[in-house]
């Protein structure tokens, strides 16, 4: 069984997220999503999520490509996650290109996929704000 992992906030779930998850799953048989906790988002990414971690987790678990959702609590856990879950392939959108190549040193294939253009959670929020 080939195991794939990816990380993210996945707030206001949209088709760009789904495109990423669909393509990530194509690299294996089992896809783990390490979902940024509310604390990690706020402390480390200055992101205030619209949906809580539990709500975002439920939504991700309902996606056919996703097999397991675990919490992302810090930047450092990727190495131990990949070892703990026997991960073969690490996948991220290419806005992160090069940032996680260190995982190759522990035998993990690292893949950066093109982002889906024209859609982002930030864009959704600003579009909705303009409509008021
Ligand atoms: N994404 C995409 N296309 C978009 C928007 C997002 O392919 N239009 C991808 C991102 O590249 C990422 C995933 O969807 O791989 C989740 O995006 P975010 O929730 O914005 O994740 P991010 O805040 O980048 O967190 O440790 C890594 C971080 O947790 C990544």
mmCIF file of C-alpha atoms and ligand atoms in Angstrom:
data_model
loop_
_atom_site.group_PDB
_atom_site.id
_atom_site.type_symbol
_atom_site.label_atom_id
_atom_site.label_comp_id
_atom_site.label_asym_id
_atom_site.label_seq_id
_atom_site.Cartn_x
_atom_site.Cartn_y
_atom_site.Cartn_z
ATOM 1 C CA UNK A 1 0.000 0.000 0.000
ATOM 2 C CA UNK A 2 1.437 3.331 -1.115
ATOM 3 C CA UNK A 3 0.838 6.085 1.455
ATOM 4 C CA UNK A 4 0.636 9.777 0.623
ATOM 5 C CA UNK A 5 0.541 12.769 2.980
ATOM 6 C CA UNK A 6 -0.295 16.433 2.531
ATOM 7 C CA UNK A 7 -0.684 19.407 4.899
ATOM 8 C CA UNK A 8 -2.936 22.436 4.987
ATOM 9 C CA UNK A 9 -5.544 24.672 6.572
ATOM 10 C CA UNK A 10 -8.429 23.754 4.246
ATOM 11 C CA UNK A 11 -10.684 26.559 5.494
ATOM 12 C CA UNK A 12 -13.756 27.424 3.394
ATOM 13 C CA UNK A 13 -13.144 24.247 1.391
ATOM 14 C CA UNK A 14 -13.138 24.974 -2.357
ATOM 15 C CA UNK A 15 -12.446 23.250 -5.680
ATOM 16 C CA UNK A 16 -8.760 24.222 -5.578
ATOM 17 C CA UNK A 17 -8.416 22.142 -2.413
ATOM 18 C CA UNK A 18 -10.360 19.262 -3.958
ATOM 19 C CA UNK A 19 -8.152 19.371 -7.093
ATOM 20 C CA UNK A 20 -5.085 19.072 -4.877
ATOM 21 C CA UNK A 21 -6.479 16.179 -2.842
ATOM 22 C CA UNK A 22 -7.661 14.317 -5.980
ATOM 23 C CA UNK A 23 -4.210 14.603 -7.608
ATOM 24 C CA UNK A 24 -2.402 13.737 -4.357
ATOM 25 C CA UNK A 25 -4.414 10.519 -4.054
ATOM 26 C CA UNK A 26 -3.255 9.504 -7.550
ATOM 27 C CA UNK A 27 0.236 8.996 -6.089
ATOM 28 C CA UNK A 28 -0.888 6.113 -3.869
ATOM 29 C CA UNK A 29 -3.663 4.138 -2.208
ATOM 30 C CA UNK A 30 -3.991 5.920 1.130
ATOM 31 C CA UNK A 31 -4.056 9.690 1.634
ATOM 32 C CA UNK A 32 -3.374 11.313 4.991
ATOM 33 C CA UNK A 33 -4.198 15.000 5.440
ATOM 34 C CA UNK A 34 -2.397 16.774 8.289
ATOM 35 C CA UNK A 35 -4.866 19.546 9.055
ATOM 36 C CA UNK A 36 -3.584 22.745 10.660
ATOM 37 C CA UNK A 37 -5.097 23.221 14.128
ATOM 38 C CA UNK A 38 -6.702 26.538 15.050
ATOM 39 C CA UNK A 39 -3.758 27.319 17.335
ATOM 40 C CA UNK A 40 -1.123 26.510 14.662
ATOM 41 C CA UNK A 41 -2.990 28.600 12.111
ATOM 42 C CA UNK A 42 -3.175 31.599 14.389
ATOM 43 C CA UNK A 43 0.269 31.365 16.039
ATOM 44 C CA UNK A 44 2.286 30.343 12.969
ATOM 45 C CA UNK A 45 0.319 31.390 9.890
ATOM 46 C CA UNK A 46 -1.634 34.365 11.290
ATOM 47 C CA UNK A 47 -4.729 32.744 9.763
ATOM 48 C CA UNK A 48 -8.023 33.097 11.614
ATOM 49 C CA UNK A 49 -10.125 30.240 10.283
ATOM 50 C CA UNK A 50 -13.818 30.665 9.578
ATOM 51 C CA UNK A 51 -14.450 26.995 10.487
ATOM 52 C CA UNK A 52 -12.969 25.343 13.575
ATOM 53 C CA UNK A 53 -10.530 22.455 13.356
ATOM 54 C CA UNK A 54 -13.301 19.949 14.162
ATOM 55 C CA UNK A 55 -15.578 21.391 11.464
ATOM 56 C CA UNK A 56 -12.757 21.442 8.875
ATOM 57 C CA UNK A 57 -11.806 17.870 9.877
ATOM 58 C CA UNK A 58 -15.375 16.614 9.365
ATOM 59 C CA UNK A 59 -15.511 18.175 5.905
ATOM 60 C CA UNK A 60 -12.188 16.664 4.844
ATOM 61 C CA UNK A 61 -13.212 13.228 6.171
ATOM 62 C CA UNK A 62 -16.240 13.335 3.864
ATOM 63 C CA UNK A 63 -14.058 13.641 0.753
ATOM 64 C CA UNK A 64 -13.643 10.382 -1.172
ATOM 65 C CA UNK A 65 -9.878 10.924 -1.693
ATOM 66 C CA UNK A 66 -9.114 11.357 2.018
ATOM 67 C CA UNK A 67 -8.433 8.301 4.205
ATOM 68 C CA UNK A 68 -7.186 9.861 7.428
ATOM 69 C CA UNK A 69 -7.062 13.355 8.955
ATOM 70 C CA UNK A 70 -4.474 14.112 11.653
ATOM 71 C CA UNK A 71 -3.659 17.444 13.367
ATOM 72 C CA UNK A 72 -0.834 19.666 12.150
ATOM 73 C CA UNK A 73 0.416 21.418 15.294
ATOM 74 C CA UNK A 74 3.880 22.641 14.280
ATOM 75 C CA UNK A 75 6.240 23.069 11.325
ATOM 76 C CA UNK A 76 8.604 20.342 12.578
ATOM 77 C CA UNK A 77 6.299 17.328 12.629
ATOM 78 C CA UNK A 78 6.608 16.432 8.933
ATOM 79 C CA UNK A 79 9.706 14.270 9.447
ATOM 80 C CA UNK A 80 8.190 12.279 12.302
ATOM 81 C CA UNK A 81 4.795 12.051 10.573
ATOM 82 C CA UNK A 82 6.397 10.576 7.452
ATOM 83 C CA UNK A 83 8.277 8.029 9.565
ATOM 84 C CA UNK A 84 5.343 7.218 11.868
ATOM 85 C CA UNK A 85 2.881 6.693 9.005
ATOM 86 C CA UNK A 86 5.394 5.032 6.661
ATOM 87 C CA UNK A 87 4.728 7.681 4.032
ATOM 88 C CA UNK A 88 5.996 7.069 0.485
ATOM 89 C CA UNK A 89 5.034 10.411 -1.072
ATOM 90 C CA UNK A 90 4.638 13.946 0.300
ATOM 91 C CA UNK A 91 2.490 16.246 -1.844
ATOM 92 C CA UNK A 92 1.928 20.017 -1.621
ATOM 93 C CA UNK A 93 0.806 22.781 -3.935
ATOM 94 C CA UNK A 94 3.699 24.470 -5.740
ATOM 95 C CA UNK A 95 3.373 27.661 -3.695
ATOM 96 C CA UNK A 96 5.521 25.584 -1.317
ATOM 97 C CA UNK A 97 7.964 24.458 -4.021
ATOM 98 C CA UNK A 98 11.326 23.504 -2.531
ATOM 99 C CA UNK A 99 10.313 24.170 1.082
ATOM 100 C CA UNK A 100 10.067 20.513 2.103
ATOM 101 C CA UNK A 101 12.782 18.870 -0.021
ATOM 102 C CA UNK A 102 14.571 17.802 3.195
ATOM 103 C CA UNK A 103 12.051 14.933 3.383
ATOM 104 C CA UNK A 104 13.858 13.305 0.423
ATOM 105 C CA UNK A 105 16.730 12.538 2.839
ATOM 106 C CA UNK A 106 14.492 10.040 4.618
ATOM 107 C CA UNK A 107 13.441 8.368 1.371
ATOM 108 C CA UNK A 108 10.164 10.225 0.869
ATOM 109 C CA UNK A 109 9.201 11.263 -2.670
ATOM 110 C CA UNK A 110 8.423 15.022 -2.595
ATOM 111 C CA UNK A 111 5.916 16.341 -5.152
ATOM 112 C CA UNK A 112 4.766 19.938 -5.686
ATOM 113 C CA UNK A 113 1.629 20.206 -7.808
ATOM 114 C CA UNK A 114 0.489 23.305 -9.705
ATOM 115 C CA UNK A 115 -2.040 25.304 -7.720
ATOM 116 C CA UNK A 116 -5.515 25.734 -9.166
ATOM 117 C CA UNK A 117 -5.600 29.288 -10.493
ATOM 118 C CA UNK A 118 -8.175 31.964 -9.589
ATOM 119 C CA UNK A 119 -9.377 30.479 -6.326
ATOM 120 C CA UNK A 120 -8.259 30.881 -2.721
ATOM 121 C CA UNK A 121 -9.877 31.187 0.669
ATOM 122 C CA UNK A 122 -8.573 34.766 0.882
ATOM 123 C CA UNK A 123 -10.181 35.566 -2.478
ATOM 124 C CA UNK A 124 -13.513 34.103 -1.367
ATOM 125 C CA UNK A 125 -13.465 36.208 1.806
ATOM 126 C CA UNK A 126 -12.652 39.444 -0.053
ATOM 127 C CA UNK A 127 -15.230 38.777 -2.773
ATOM 128 C CA UNK A 128 -17.927 38.216 -0.160
ATOM 129 C CA UNK A 129 -16.868 41.348 1.758
ATOM 130 C CA UNK A 130 -17.262 43.424 -1.448
ATOM 131 C CA UNK A 131 -20.792 42.161 -1.967
ATOM 132 C CA UNK A 132 -22.020 43.666 1.319
HETATM 133 N N1 LIG B 1 -4.122 24.831 -3.076
HETATM 134 C C1 LIG B 1 -4.154 24.657 -4.457
HETATM 135 N N2 LIG B 1 -4.807 25.554 -5.220
HETATM 136 C C2 LIG B 1 -5.456 26.602 -4.657
HETATM 137 C C3 LIG B 1 -5.446 26.771 -3.255
HETATM 138 C C4 LIG B 1 -4.764 25.860 -2.470
HETATM 139 O O1 LIG B 1 -3.569 23.696 -4.990
HETATM 140 N N3 LIG B 1 -6.104 27.483 -5.470
HETATM 141 C C5 LIG B 1 -3.380 23.838 -2.268
HETATM 142 C C6 LIG B 1 -2.225 24.457 -1.485
HETATM 143 O O2 LIG B 1 -1.069 24.572 -2.308
HETATM 144 C C7 LIG B 1 -2.032 23.423 -0.368
HETATM 145 C C8 LIG B 1 -3.469 22.923 -0.121
HETATM 146 O O3 LIG B 1 -4.243 23.289 -1.288
HETATM 147 O O4 LIG B 1 -1.225 22.336 -0.831
HETATM 148 C C9 LIG B 1 -4.094 23.542 1.114
HETATM 149 O O5 LIG B 1 -4.049 24.943 0.980
HETATM 150 P P1 LIG B 1 -4.110 25.842 2.327
HETATM 151 O O6 LIG B 1 -5.234 25.377 3.164
HETATM 152 O O7 LIG B 1 -3.977 27.260 1.926
HETATM 153 O O8 LIG B 1 -2.764 25.351 3.043
HETATM 154 P P2 LIG B 1 -1.572 26.266 3.563
HETATM 155 O O9 LIG B 1 -2.093 27.372 4.385
HETATM 156 O O10 LIG B 1 -0.710 26.539 2.412
HETATM 157 O O11 LIG B 1 -0.864 25.269 4.627
HETATM 158 O O12 LIG B 1 2.711 22.844 6.559
HETATM 159 C C10 LIG B 1 2.111 23.279 5.353
HETATM 160 C C11 LIG B 1 0.958 24.202 5.609
HETATM 161 O O13 LIG B 1 0.075 23.673 6.579
HETATM 162 C C12 LIG B 1 0.213 24.466 4.303
#
